[in-house]
mmCIF file of C-alpha atoms in Angstrom:
data_model
loop_
_atom_site.group_PDB
_atom_site.id
_atom_site.type_symbol
_atom_site.label_atom_id
_atom_site.label_comp_id
_atom_site.label_asym_id
_atom_site.label_seq_id
_atom_site.Cartn_x
_atom_site.Cartn_y
_atom_site.Cartn_z
ATOM 1 C CA MET V 1 19.744 22.863 -66.515
ATOM 2 C CA ILE V 2 17.521 19.958 -65.519
ATOM 3 C CA VAL V 3 15.123 20.463 -68.448
ATOM 4 C CA PRO V 4 17.526 19.555 -71.287
ATOM 5 C CA LEU V 5 18.881 16.731 -69.181
ATOM 6 C CA LEU V 6 15.367 15.374 -68.640
ATOM 7 C CA ALA V 7 14.651 15.650 -72.360
ATOM 8 C CA SER V 8 17.731 13.609 -73.158
ATOM 9 C CA LEU V 9 16.685 10.933 -70.658
ATOM 10 C CA LEU V 10 13.199 10.619 -72.101
ATOM 11 C CA VAL V 11 14.564 9.788 -75.548
ATOM 12 C CA ALA V 12 17.412 7.643 -74.293
ATOM 13 C CA GLN V 13 15.990 4.283 -75.338
ATOM 14 C CA GLY V 14 17.978 4.239 -78.575
ATOM 15 C CA ARG V 15 21.183 5.477 -76.983
ATOM 16 C CA PRO V 16 23.931 3.666 -75.105
ATOM 17 C CA PRO V 17 23.223 2.921 -71.408
ATOM 18 C CA LEU V 18 23.911 5.688 -68.919
ATOM 19 C CA ASP V 19 27.217 5.556 -67.083
ATOM 20 C CA SER V 20 27.622 5.926 -63.332
ATOM 21 C CA ALA V 21 28.920 9.501 -63.537
ATOM 22 C CA THR V 22 25.871 10.618 -65.499
ATOM 23 C CA VAL V 23 23.532 8.840 -63.094
ATOM 24 C CA ALA V 24 25.192 10.516 -60.100
ATOM 25 C CA ARG V 25 24.943 13.915 -61.804
ATOM 26 C CA VAL V 26 21.285 13.424 -62.685
ATOM 27 C CA LEU V 27 20.335 12.322 -59.184
ATOM 28 C CA ASN V 28 22.195 15.240 -57.650
ATOM 29 C CA GLN V 29 20.295 17.694 -59.825
ATOM 30 C CA LEU V 30 16.984 16.003 -59.112
ATOM 31 C CA ARG V 31 17.367 16.682 -55.385
ATOM 32 C CA THR V 32 16.527 20.329 -55.939
ATOM 33 C CA SER V 33 14.071 19.887 -58.806
ATOM 34 C CA ASP V 34 10.315 20.127 -58.803
ATOM 35 C CA SER V 35 8.618 16.909 -57.665
ATOM 36 C CA THR V 36 6.909 16.467 -61.043
ATOM 37 C CA VAL V 37 10.193 16.820 -62.891
ATOM 38 C CA CYS V 38 11.767 14.306 -60.541
ATOM 39 C CA ALA V 39 8.945 11.862 -61.189
ATOM 40 C CA LEU V 40 9.335 12.192 -64.969
ATOM 41 C CA ALA V 41 13.065 11.682 -64.700
ATOM 42 C CA GLY V 42 12.398 8.666 -62.512
ATOM 43 C CA GLU V 43 10.263 7.141 -65.260
ATOM 44 C CA ALA V 44 13.082 7.650 -67.746
ATOM 45 C CA LEU V 45 15.735 6.249 -65.452
ATOM 46 C CA THR V 46 13.690 3.221 -64.483
ATOM 47 C CA ASN V 47 13.150 2.305 -68.100
ATOM 48 C CA TYR V 48 16.042 0.046 -67.294
ATOM 49 C CA GLY V 49 13.153 -2.147 -66.214
ATOM 50 C CA GLY V 50 10.283 -0.829 -64.222
ATOM 51 C CA PHE V 51 6.554 -0.218 -64.268
ATOM 52 C CA TRP V 52 6.649 3.223 -62.680
ATOM 53 C CA GLY V 53 2.998 3.412 -61.808
ATOM 54 C CA HIS V 54 0.190 5.900 -62.288
ATOM 55 C CA SER V 55 1.607 8.515 -59.971
ATOM 56 C CA PHE V 56 4.902 9.069 -58.303
ATOM 57 C CA GLY V 57 3.271 9.424 -54.901
ATOM 58 C CA GLN V 58 2.368 5.729 -54.842
ATOM 59 C CA PRO V 59 4.179 2.618 -55.979
ATOM 60 C CA GLY V 60 1.657 2.289 -58.767
ATOM 61 C CA LEU V 61 -1.331 -0.029 -58.884
ATOM 62 C CA ALA V 62 -1.324 -1.808 -62.221
ATOM 63 C CA MET V 63 -5.105 -1.862 -62.157
ATOM 64 C CA PRO V 64 -6.714 -1.474 -65.566
ATOM 65 C CA GLN V 65 -10.050 0.247 -65.625
ATOM 66 C CA PRO V 66 -12.773 -1.556 -67.593
ATOM 67 C CA MET V 67 -12.639 -0.272 -71.143
ATOM 68 C CA PRO V 68 -14.534 -2.724 -73.351
ATOM 69 C CA THR V 69 -14.224 -1.491 -76.919
ATOM 70 C CA PRO V 70 -16.004 -4.044 -79.097
ATOM 71 C CA MET V 71 -14.717 -4.220 -82.641
ATOM 72 C CA PRO V 72 -16.823 -6.762 -84.558
ATOM 73 C CA MET V 73 -14.921 -7.971 -87.590
ATOM 74 C CA PRO V 74 -15.965 -10.311 -90.372
ATOM 75 C CA GLY V 75 -14.587 -13.766 -89.896
ATOM 76 C CA GLY V 76 -14.117 -13.319 -86.151
ATOM 77 C CA GLY V 77 -15.720 -12.174 -82.952
ATOM 78 C CA GLY V 78 -15.573 -8.805 -81.328
ATOM 79 C CA GLY V 79 -13.444 -8.049 -78.371
ATOM 80 C CA GLY V 80 -12.664 -5.513 -75.776
ATOM 81 C CA GLY V 81 -9.875 -5.300 -73.356
ATOM 82 C CA VAL V 82 -7.501 -3.474 -71.164
ATOM 83 C CA HIS V 83 -3.812 -3.128 -71.594
ATOM 84 C CA PHE V 84 -1.141 -1.884 -69.307
ATOM 85 C CA ALA V 85 2.630 -1.976 -69.255
ATOM 86 C CA MET V 86 4.394 -4.302 -66.890
ATOM 87 C CA HIS V 87 8.016 -4.266 -65.950
ATOM 88 C CA GLY V 88 10.734 -6.577 -67.098
ATOM 89 C CA ARG V 89 14.401 -7.215 -66.543
ATOM 90 C CA SER V 90 15.556 -7.305 -70.130
ATOM 91 C CA ARG V 91 18.660 -5.100 -70.013
ATOM 92 C CA ASP V 92 21.849 -5.664 -68.073
ATOM 93 C CA VAL V 93 23.149 -2.705 -66.135
ATOM 94 C CA ASP V 94 26.744 -1.774 -65.475
ATOM 95 C CA PRO V 95 27.615 -2.684 -61.840
ATOM 96 C CA ALA V 96 29.057 0.829 -61.418
ATOM 97 C CA VAL V 97 25.657 2.279 -62.294
ATOM 98 C CA LEU V 98 24.000 0.068 -59.694
ATOM 99 C CA ARG V 99 26.518 1.252 -57.106
ATOM 100 C CA ALA V 100 25.555 4.839 -57.954
ATOM 101 C CA PHE V 101 21.932 4.044 -57.180
ATOM 102 C CA ARG V 102 22.813 2.072 -54.066
ATOM 103 C CA ALA V 103 24.710 5.102 -52.761
ATOM 104 C CA VAL V 104 21.484 7.147 -52.594
ATOM 105 C CA ILE V 105 19.129 4.471 -51.238
ATOM 106 C CA ARG V 106 18.971 6.289 -47.873
ATOM 107 C CA ASP V 107 18.843 9.775 -49.349
ATOM 108 C CA ASP V 108 16.656 12.326 -47.568
ATOM 109 C CA ASN V 109 14.811 12.971 -50.835
ATOM 110 C CA ARG V 110 11.936 10.490 -51.236
ATOM 111 C CA CYS V 111 11.957 10.727 -55.016
ATOM 112 C CA ILE V 112 15.658 9.864 -55.173
ATOM 113 C CA ARG V 113 15.220 6.928 -52.799
ATOM 114 C CA ASN V 114 12.311 5.500 -54.744
ATOM 115 C CA ILE V 115 14.116 5.788 -58.064
ATOM 116 C CA ALA V 116 17.036 3.894 -56.560
ATOM 117 C CA ALA V 117 14.763 1.242 -55.033
ATOM 118 C CA ARG V 118 13.075 0.573 -58.355
ATOM 119 C CA VAL V 119 16.306 0.255 -60.285
ATOM 120 C CA LEU V 120 17.996 -1.916 -57.669
ATOM 121 C CA GLY V 121 14.901 -4.093 -57.280
ATOM 122 C CA ASN V 122 14.817 -4.832 -60.981
ATOM 123 C CA HIS V 123 18.580 -5.337 -61.388
ATOM 124 C CA HIS V 124 19.613 -6.956 -58.165
ATOM 125 C CA ASP V 125 22.542 -8.923 -56.867
ATOM 126 C CA SER V 126 22.889 -11.331 -53.954
ATOM 127 C CA GLY V 127 22.888 -8.567 -51.353
ATOM 128 C CA THR V 128 19.857 -6.606 -52.543
ATOM 129 C CA TYR V 129 17.308 -8.535 -50.496
ATOM 130 C CA ASP V 130 19.208 -7.935 -47.260
ATOM 131 C CA LEU V 131 19.592 -4.270 -48.158
ATOM 132 C CA PHE V 132 15.848 -3.772 -48.605
ATOM 133 C CA LEU V 133 15.040 -5.853 -45.536
ATOM 134 C CA ALA V 134 17.282 -3.611 -43.442
ATOM 135 C CA LEU V 135 15.505 -0.563 -44.850
ATOM 136 C CA LEU V 136 12.130 -2.075 -43.951
ATOM 137 C CA ARG V 137 13.306 -2.340 -40.324
ATOM 138 C CA ASP V 138 14.770 1.166 -40.122
ATOM 139 C CA ALA V 139 13.734 3.581 -37.371
ATOM 140 C CA ARG V 140 12.585 6.140 -39.960
ATOM 141 C CA ALA V 141 9.175 5.524 -41.513
ATOM 142 C CA ASP V 142 10.154 7.051 -44.854
ATOM 143 C CA ILE V 143 13.116 4.682 -45.112
ATOM 144 C CA ARG V 144 10.864 1.739 -44.232
ATOM 145 C CA GLU V 145 8.543 2.747 -47.074
ATOM 146 C CA THR V 146 11.471 2.609 -49.498
ATOM 147 C CA GLY V 147 12.396 -0.816 -48.165
ATOM 148 C CA ALA V 148 8.888 -2.116 -48.831
ATOM 149 C CA LEU V 149 8.969 -0.607 -52.304
ATOM 150 C CA GLY V 150 12.262 -2.316 -53.088
ATOM 151 C CA LEU V 151 11.028 -5.687 -51.817
ATOM 152 C CA GLY V 152 7.994 -5.396 -54.059
ATOM 153 C CA GLU V 153 10.200 -4.687 -57.057
ATOM 154 C CA LEU V 154 12.401 -7.609 -56.085
ATOM 155 C CA GLU V 155 9.424 -10.013 -55.987
ATOM 156 C CA ASP V 156 11.223 -12.395 -53.642
ATOM 157 C CA SER V 157 8.939 -14.747 -51.686
ATOM 158 C CA ARG V 158 11.268 -14.509 -48.682
ATOM 159 C CA ALA V 159 9.852 -11.014 -48.171
ATOM 160 C CA ILE V 160 6.274 -12.165 -47.551
ATOM 161 C CA SER V 161 6.627 -12.585 -43.802
ATOM 162 C CA PRO V 162 8.420 -9.272 -43.068
ATOM 163 C CA LEU V 163 6.087 -7.399 -45.424
ATOM 164 C CA SER V 164 3.049 -8.956 -43.760
ATOM 165 C CA ASP V 165 4.366 -7.884 -40.372
ATOM 166 C CA ALA V 166 4.935 -4.349 -41.635
ATOM 167 C CA MET V 167 1.472 -4.203 -43.137
ATOM 168 C CA SER V 168 -0.071 -5.299 -39.838
ATOM 169 C CA ARG V 169 2.038 -3.458 -37.282
ATOM 170 C CA ASP V 170 3.775 -0.430 -38.772
ATOM 171 C CA ASP V 171 2.443 2.875 -37.453
ATOM 172 C CA SER V 172 2.930 4.591 -40.834
ATOM 173 C CA PRO V 173 0.044 4.298 -43.320
ATOM 174 C CA ALA V 174 2.504 4.837 -46.168
ATOM 175 C CA VAL V 175 4.565 1.858 -45.056
ATOM 176 C CA ARG V 176 1.498 -0.342 -44.616
ATOM 177 C CA MET V 177 0.178 0.643 -48.021
ATOM 178 C CA THR V 178 3.504 0.001 -49.764
ATOM 179 C CA ALA V 179 3.844 -3.353 -47.997
ATOM 180 C CA ALA V 180 0.397 -4.348 -49.301
ATOM 181 C CA TRP V 181 1.411 -3.282 -52.802
ATOM 182 C CA ALA V 182 4.606 -5.330 -52.528
ATOM 183 C CA LEU V 183 2.654 -8.446 -51.530
ATOM 184 C CA GLY V 184 0.502 -7.975 -54.617
ATOM 185 C CA GLU V 185 3.637 -7.781 -56.742
ATOM 186 C CA ILE V 186 4.984 -11.028 -55.269
ATOM 187 C CA GLU V 187 1.636 -12.770 -55.963
ATOM 188 C CA GLU V 188 1.966 -15.633 -53.502
ATOM 189 C CA LYS V 189 -1.185 -17.257 -52.080
ATOM 190 C CA VAL V 190 0.243 -17.310 -48.556
ATOM 191 C CA ALA V 191 -0.311 -13.532 -48.479
ATOM 192 C CA ILE V 192 -4.092 -13.852 -48.823
ATOM 193 C CA GLU V 193 -4.710 -14.034 -45.061
ATOM 194 C CA PRO V 194 -2.676 -10.970 -44.024
ATOM 195 C CA LEU V 195 -4.043 -8.977 -46.971
ATOM 196 C CA SER V 196 -7.579 -9.955 -45.967
ATOM 197 C CA ARG V 197 -6.950 -8.559 -42.495
ATOM 198 C CA ALA V 198 -5.625 -5.361 -44.061
ATOM 199 C CA LEU V 199 -9.044 -4.774 -45.622
ATOM 200 C CA ASN V 200 -10.022 -3.545 -42.139
ATOM 201 C CA ASP V 201 -7.098 -1.118 -41.839
ATOM 202 C CA ARG V 202 -7.994 2.349 -40.594
ATOM 203 C CA ALA V 203 -6.322 3.995 -43.627
ATOM 204 C CA LEU V 204 -8.299 4.091 -46.869
ATOM 205 C CA GLU V 205 -5.245 3.654 -49.099
ATOM 206 C CA VAL V 206 -4.146 0.565 -47.197
ATOM 207 C CA ARG V 207 -7.567 -1.033 -47.621
ATOM 208 C CA ARG V 208 -7.673 -0.137 -51.302
ATOM 209 C CA THR V 209 -4.171 -1.462 -51.956
ATOM 210 C CA ALA V 210 -4.888 -4.679 -50.069
ATOM 211 C CA ALA V 211 -7.937 -5.259 -52.273
ATOM 212 C CA TRP V 212 -5.820 -4.636 -55.374
ATOM 213 C CA ALA V 213 -3.185 -7.095 -54.143
ATOM 214 C CA LEU V 214 -5.803 -9.801 -53.607
ATOM 215 C CA GLY V 215 -6.893 -9.318 -57.197
ATOM 216 C CA GLU V 216 -3.312 -9.695 -58.368
ATOM 217 C CA ILE V 217 -2.964 -13.016 -56.550
ATOM 218 C CA GLU V 218 -6.069 -14.317 -58.381
ATOM 219 C CA ASP V 219 -7.186 -17.002 -55.955
ATOM 220 C CA ALA V 220 -10.815 -17.901 -55.176
ATOM 221 C CA ARG V 221 -10.072 -17.901 -51.447
ATOM 222 C CA ALA V 222 -9.994 -14.100 -51.614
ATOM 223 C CA VAL V 223 -13.625 -13.848 -52.742
ATOM 224 C CA ARG V 224 -15.043 -14.026 -49.216
ATOM 225 C CA PRO V 225 -12.860 -11.301 -47.668
ATOM 226 C CA LEU V 226 -13.310 -9.080 -50.714
ATOM 227 C CA SER V 227 -17.067 -9.385 -50.286
ATOM 228 C CA THR V 228 -16.759 -7.614 -46.941
ATOM 229 C CA ALA V 229 -14.968 -4.723 -48.640
ATOM 230 C CA LEU V 230 -18.134 -3.994 -50.610
ATOM 231 C CA ASP V 231 -19.518 -2.426 -47.428
ATOM 232 C CA ASP V 232 -16.576 -0.029 -47.157
ATOM 233 C CA GLN V 233 -17.564 3.626 -46.841
ATOM 234 C CA ALA V 234 -14.911 4.672 -49.376
ATOM 235 C CA VAL V 235 -15.956 4.236 -52.989
ATOM 236 C CA GLU V 236 -12.301 3.777 -53.979
ATOM 237 C CA VAL V 237 -12.137 0.640 -51.848
ATOM 238 C CA ARG V 238 -15.400 -0.728 -53.207
ATOM 239 C CA LEU V 239 -14.300 -0.102 -56.794
ATOM 240 C CA THR V 240 -11.005 -1.882 -56.277
ATOM 241 C CA ALA V 241 -12.629 -4.813 -54.494
ATOM 242 C CA VAL V 242 -15.033 -5.300 -57.398
ATOM 243 C CA TRP V 243 -12.156 -5.067 -59.864
ATOM 244 C CA ALA V 244 -10.299 -7.716 -57.865
ATOM 245 C CA LEU V 245 -13.291 -10.052 -58.014
ATOM 246 C CA GLY V 246 -13.275 -9.716 -61.777
ATOM 247 C CA GLU V 247 -9.559 -10.469 -61.901
ATOM 248 C CA ILE V 248 -10.035 -13.638 -59.868
ATOM 249 C CA GLU V 249 -12.613 -14.855 -62.417
ATOM 250 C CA ASP V 250 -14.325 -17.355 -60.147
ATOM 251 C CA ALA V 251 -18.062 -18.047 -60.359
ATOM 252 C CA SER V 252 -18.359 -17.952 -56.568
ATOM 253 C CA ALA V 253 -18.101 -14.165 -56.870
ATOM 254 C CA VAL V 254 -21.287 -13.848 -58.934
ATOM 255 C CA PRO V 255 -23.665 -13.490 -55.922
ATOM 256 C CA VAL V 256 -21.249 -11.006 -54.367
ATOM 257 C CA LEU V 257 -21.226 -8.935 -57.537
ATOM 258 C CA ALA V 258 -25.021 -8.989 -57.568
ATOM 259 C CA THR V 259 -24.796 -6.984 -54.355
ATOM 260 C CA ALA V 260 -22.232 -4.613 -55.875
ATOM 261 C CA ALA V 261 -24.572 -4.083 -58.827
ATOM 262 C CA LYS V 262 -26.948 -2.337 -56.400
ATOM 263 C CA ASP V 263 -24.312 0.075 -55.111
ATOM 264 C CA ARG V 264 -25.331 3.710 -54.772
ATOM 265 C CA ASP V 265 -22.375 4.826 -56.897
ATOM 266 C CA PRO V 266 -22.764 4.174 -60.652
ATOM 267 C CA ARG V 267 -19.023 3.569 -61.000
ATOM 268 C CA VAL V 268 -19.284 0.568 -58.711
ATOM 269 C CA ARG V 269 -22.303 -0.760 -60.600
ATOM 270 C CA GLN V 270 -20.404 -0.389 -63.861
ATOM 271 C CA GLN V 271 -17.357 -2.101 -62.404
ATOM 272 C CA ALA V 272 -19.594 -4.955 -61.232
ATOM 273 C CA ALA V 273 -20.896 -5.403 -64.761
ATOM 274 C CA TRP V 274 -17.333 -5.500 -66.068
ATOM 275 C CA ALA V 275 -16.353 -8.093 -63.472
ATOM 276 C CA LEU V 276 -19.287 -10.310 -64.429
ATOM 277 C CA GLY V 277 -18.158 -10.120 -68.027
ATOM 278 C CA GLU V 278 -14.669 -11.177 -66.982
ATOM 279 C CA ILE V 279 -16.038 -14.176 -65.063
ATOM 280 C CA GLU V 280 -18.217 -15.196 -68.042
ATOM 281 C CA SER V 281 -20.698 -17.227 -66.022
ATOM 282 C CA ALA V 282 -24.317 -17.571 -67.092
ATOM 283 C CA GLN V 283 -25.201 -17.146 -63.410
ATOM 284 C CA GLY V 284 -24.543 -13.445 -63.871
ATOM 285 C CA ILE V 285 -27.102 -12.899 -66.603
ATOM 286 C CA SER V 286 -29.991 -11.948 -64.312
ATOM 287 C CA THR V 287 -27.898 -9.304 -62.568
ATOM 288 C CA LEU V 288 -26.731 -7.902 -65.894
ATOM 289 C CA GLU V 289 -30.304 -7.814 -67.194
ATOM 290 C CA THR V 290 -31.200 -5.641 -64.216
ATOM 291 C CA LEU V 291 -28.297 -3.336 -65.037
ATOM 292 C CA LEU V 292 -29.652 -2.925 -68.572
ATOM 293 C CA ARG V 293 -32.321 -0.748 -66.952
ATOM 294 C CA ASP V 294 -29.801 1.399 -65.074
ATOM 295 C CA PRO V 295 -30.351 5.163 -65.508
ATOM 296 C CA VAL V 296 -26.658 5.665 -66.376
ATOM 297 C CA ALA V 297 -25.822 4.821 -69.985
ATOM 298 C CA ASP V 298 -22.247 3.739 -69.206
ATOM 299 C CA VAL V 299 -23.570 1.150 -66.776
ATOM 300 C CA ARG V 300 -25.962 -0.189 -69.418
ATOM 301 C CA LYS V 301 -23.186 -0.340 -72.020
ATOM 302 C CA THR V 302 -20.869 -2.291 -69.755
ATOM 303 C CA ALA V 303 -23.657 -4.714 -68.861
ATOM 304 C CA ILE V 304 -24.310 -5.310 -72.555
ATOM 305 C CA TRP V 305 -20.609 -5.860 -73.182
ATOM 306 C CA ALA V 306 -20.576 -8.404 -70.370
ATOM 307 C CA LEU V 307 -23.531 -10.283 -71.834
ATOM 308 C CA GLY V 308 -21.685 -10.442 -75.125
ATOM 309 C CA GLU V 309 -18.683 -11.894 -73.318
ATOM 310 C CA ILE V 310 -20.822 -14.543 -71.594
ATOM 311 C CA GLU V 311 -22.324 -15.614 -74.948
ATOM 312 C CA ASP V 312 -25.448 -17.296 -73.594
ATOM 313 C CA GLY V 313 -28.755 -17.379 -75.458
ATOM 314 C CA GLY V 314 -30.634 -16.629 -72.269
ATOM 315 C CA ALA V 315 -29.649 -12.977 -72.642
ATOM 316 C CA VAL V 316 -31.263 -12.507 -76.059
ATOM 317 C CA PRO V 317 -34.677 -11.177 -74.868
ATOM 318 C CA ALA V 318 -33.071 -8.501 -72.677
ATOM 319 C CA LEU V 319 -30.640 -7.489 -75.417
ATOM 320 C CA ALA V 320 -33.471 -7.319 -77.919
ATOM 321 C CA THR V 321 -35.163 -4.833 -75.631
ATOM 322 C CA ALA V 322 -31.918 -2.888 -75.349
ATOM 323 C CA LEU V 323 -31.950 -2.493 -79.135
ATOM 324 C CA LYS V 324 -34.679 0.107 -78.495
ATOM 325 C CA ASP V 325 -32.619 2.129 -75.996
ATOM 326 C CA SER V 326 -32.576 5.904 -76.445
ATOM 327 C CA ASP V 327 -28.752 5.921 -76.615
ATOM 328 C CA PRO V 328 -27.445 4.885 -80.065
ATOM 329 C CA ASP V 329 -24.223 3.543 -78.555
ATOM 330 C CA VAL V 330 -26.267 1.259 -76.313
ATOM 331 C CA ARG V 331 -28.246 0.037 -79.333
ATOM 332 C CA ALA V 332 -25.091 -0.598 -81.396
ATOM 333 C CA LEU V 333 -23.454 -2.454 -78.557
ATOM 334 C CA SER V 334 -26.589 -4.548 -78.079
ATOM 335 C CA ALA V 335 -26.398 -5.586 -81.722
ATOM 336 C CA TRP V 336 -22.740 -6.496 -81.221
ATOM 337 C CA ALA V 337 -23.576 -8.634 -78.190
ATOM 338 C CA LEU V 338 -26.289 -10.466 -80.116
ATOM 339 C CA GLY V 339 -23.772 -11.195 -82.833
ATOM 340 C CA GLU V 340 -21.379 -12.582 -80.257
ATOM 341 C CA ILE V 341 -24.072 -14.865 -78.835
ATOM 342 C CA GLU V 342 -25.038 -16.155 -82.313
ATOM 343 C CA ASP V 343 -28.529 -17.299 -81.318
ATOM 344 C CA GLY V 344 -31.208 -17.622 -84.006
ATOM 345 C CA SER V 345 -33.846 -16.013 -81.795
ATOM 346 C CA ALA V 346 -32.048 -12.683 -82.262
ATOM 347 C CA VAL V 347 -32.691 -12.549 -86.026
ATOM 348 C CA GLU V 348 -36.035 -10.749 -85.889
ATOM 349 C CA PRO V 349 -34.992 -7.931 -83.525
ATOM 350 C CA LEU V 350 -31.788 -7.472 -85.537
ATOM 351 C CA LEU V 351 -33.787 -7.169 -88.761
ATOM 352 C CA VAL V 352 -35.700 -4.334 -87.127
ATOM 353 C CA ALA V 353 -32.373 -2.762 -86.135
ATOM 354 C CA LEU V 354 -31.341 -2.755 -89.820
ATOM 355 C CA LYS V 355 -33.741 0.185 -90.150
ATOM 356 C CA ASP V 356 -32.408 2.106 -87.121
ATOM 357 C CA SER V 357 -31.853 5.844 -87.506
ATOM 358 C CA ASP V 358 -28.182 5.455 -86.524
ATOM 359 C CA GLU V 359 -25.789 4.117 -89.167
ATOM 360 C CA ASP V 360 -23.548 2.359 -86.634
ATOM 361 C CA VAL V 361 -26.536 0.462 -85.280
ATOM 362 C CA ARG V 362 -27.545 -0.601 -88.795
ATOM 363 C CA ALA V 363 -24.022 -1.699 -89.739
ATOM 364 C CA THR V 364 -23.552 -3.623 -86.507
ATOM 365 C CA ALA V 365 -26.930 -5.309 -86.901
ATOM 366 C CA ALA V 366 -25.910 -6.429 -90.377
ATOM 367 C CA TRP V 367 -22.631 -7.779 -89.015
ATOM 368 C CA ALA V 368 -24.486 -9.624 -86.230
ATOM 369 C CA LEU V 369 -26.845 -11.243 -88.719
ATOM 370 C CA GLY V 370 -23.828 -12.441 -90.658
ATOM 371 C CA GLU V 371 -22.455 -14.002 -87.499
ATOM 372 C CA ILE V 372 -25.734 -15.807 -86.832
ATOM 373 C CA GLU V 373 -25.931 -17.031 -90.483
ATOM 374 C CA SER V 374 -29.683 -17.544 -90.590
ATOM 375 C CA PRO V 375 -31.457 -17.667 -93.993
ATOM 376 C CA ARG V 376 -34.323 -15.731 -92.374
ATOM 377 C CA ALA V 377 -32.156 -12.617 -92.631
ATOM 378 C CA LEU V 378 -31.648 -12.793 -96.418
ATOM 379 C CA ASP V 379 -34.427 -10.403 -97.429
ATOM 380 C CA GLY V 380 -33.579 -7.809 -94.826
ATOM 381 C CA LEU V 381 -29.868 -7.887 -95.653
ATOM 382 C CA THR V 382 -30.599 -7.659 -99.361
ATOM 383 C CA ALA V 383 -32.597 -4.493 -98.704
ATOM 384 C CA ALA V 384 -29.727 -3.166 -96.553
ATOM 385 C CA GLN V 385 -27.417 -3.392 -99.565
ATOM 386 C CA ARG V 386 -29.257 -0.306 -100.833
ATOM 387 C CA ASP V 387 -28.586 1.678 -97.626
ATOM 388 C CA GLU V 388 -27.410 5.256 -98.137
ATOM 389 C CA VAL V 389 -24.309 4.627 -95.971
ATOM 390 C CA GLY V 390 -21.405 2.662 -97.415
ATOM 391 C CA SER V 391 -20.444 0.912 -94.186
ATOM 392 C CA VAL V 392 -23.951 -0.514 -93.867
ATOM 393 C CA ARG V 393 -23.962 -1.707 -97.480
ATOM 394 C CA ARG V 394 -20.584 -3.402 -97.064
ATOM 395 C CA ALA V 395 -21.638 -5.085 -93.811
ATOM 396 C CA ALA V 396 -24.828 -6.351 -95.441
ATOM 397 C CA THR V 397 -22.916 -7.721 -98.431
ATOM 398 C CA TRP V 398 -20.455 -9.474 -96.141
ATOM 399 C CA ALA V 399 -23.297 -10.928 -94.054
ATOM 400 C CA LEU V 400 -25.086 -12.275 -97.114
ATOM 401 C CA ARG V 401 -21.944 -14.047 -98.218
ATOM 402 C CA GLN V 402 -21.564 -15.495 -94.745
ATOM 403 C CA ILE V 403 -25.065 -16.934 -94.955
ATOM 404 C CA ASP V 404 -24.439 -18.286 -98.464
ATOM 405 C CA ASP V 405 -21.187 -19.839 -97.223
ATOM 406 C CA ASN V 406 -19.400 -18.274 -100.183
ATOM 407 C CA ASP V 407 -15.632 -18.614 -100.365
ATOM 408 C CA ASP V 408 -15.296 -15.057 -101.705
ATOM 409 C CA ASN V 409 -15.651 -13.432 -98.258
ATOM 410 C CA HIS V 410 -12.113 -12.121 -98.462
ATOM 411 C CA ASN V 411 -13.174 -9.776 -101.264
ATOM 412 C CA VAL V 412 -15.438 -7.812 -98.937
ATOM 413 C CA HIS V 413 -13.855 -5.766 -96.190
ATOM 414 C CA VAL V 414 -16.061 -4.708 -93.302
ATOM 415 C CA HIS V 415 -15.023 -2.975 -90.101
ATOM 416 C CA VAL V 416 -17.870 -2.383 -87.695
ATOM 417 C CA ARG V 417 -16.904 -0.526 -84.550
ATOM 418 C CA PRO V 418 -19.621 0.722 -82.195
ATOM 419 C CA ARG V 419 -18.596 4.011 -80.682
ATOM 420 C CA VAL V 420 -18.218 2.627 -77.199
ATOM 421 C CA LYS V 421 -15.554 3.403 -74.635
ATOM 422 C CA VAL V 422 -16.464 2.421 -71.121
ATOM 423 C CA LYS V 423 -14.188 3.770 -68.397
ATOM 424 C CA PRO V 424 -15.610 4.133 -64.886
#
């Protein structure tokens, strides 16, 4: 019976809002359902306004993994990025529906409680804060966890002090972790100190969530405590701390990330390269040049992407060397980065890349030469117009028109996309 009901919920966006009777019936059926089914139904129900998270077992860390996907295009630069859904409060909910959720906020079923907390936190009234605060102070740890979850959804700065106390003193790791998550959702700088202390918590998930929360707050004062997390024995904590440093985007983190770039785990080294690209400081070039020699191709690719983001001519010699890498994706991405930097010293190595065995490398090199707009590339690009691959010929034609400053550029359509997807 729950399966057709779940199916109807998952396609309910175009239908009228659920009424309180339907909500009560759904929640009652979910009590005896499989935990995965309950989680899926929770996602559908909280589409009223809620970022559900990556797994039902946790509140959900909205932490994008580095996925630079450069797409050089004529007339503009390349770009890579990360995208993730965030919650909003765009739809009004019938008060009777909210009462139906409030009625189950202390339910014995954790899934039911958390669904209710998310909905009530996103569609609250004047008494919702006091409700969640009372839950946070309950004798039962599982109820306290729901209270912390609700306060995070509520994003009310009044909750910072009680959440900080819970994160420091509660004997339940789940409560401490959820309190740290909630402080990250509220994003107030006053939480930096208690979150910094939580980086020393005995529970791995608390430390990891505290690091994530510091990244969400995005304040340079968190750089120093996050630097200590780079010595954590758990790779999950180190990864999240490096991500947070990238989110903060402050140049004071560059020396710290130089240490992370030497981590024994390649995922941390790759994350460090991504963070340096986010910060976009020329101070990070030397560290990224070292990472161009990393034995793991994904680390090298992310370092190249970062150098392209920094756009400093000092990186040209290292990127020119990377144009000879054994991995064609690394070579293509190196050509993209040189195009982003737009430095005339890259013309000669890019002309050599026009004869690469890989068609993506040749096309991207042609695009890069068009971005640089140096007359020294005219002969090589003219020869590339006779390439056996159409994408290379089109890129060369576009580049030549860029150099000639011809107004007919719109007649040539070029889409150069190195096959790069970096995800540590």
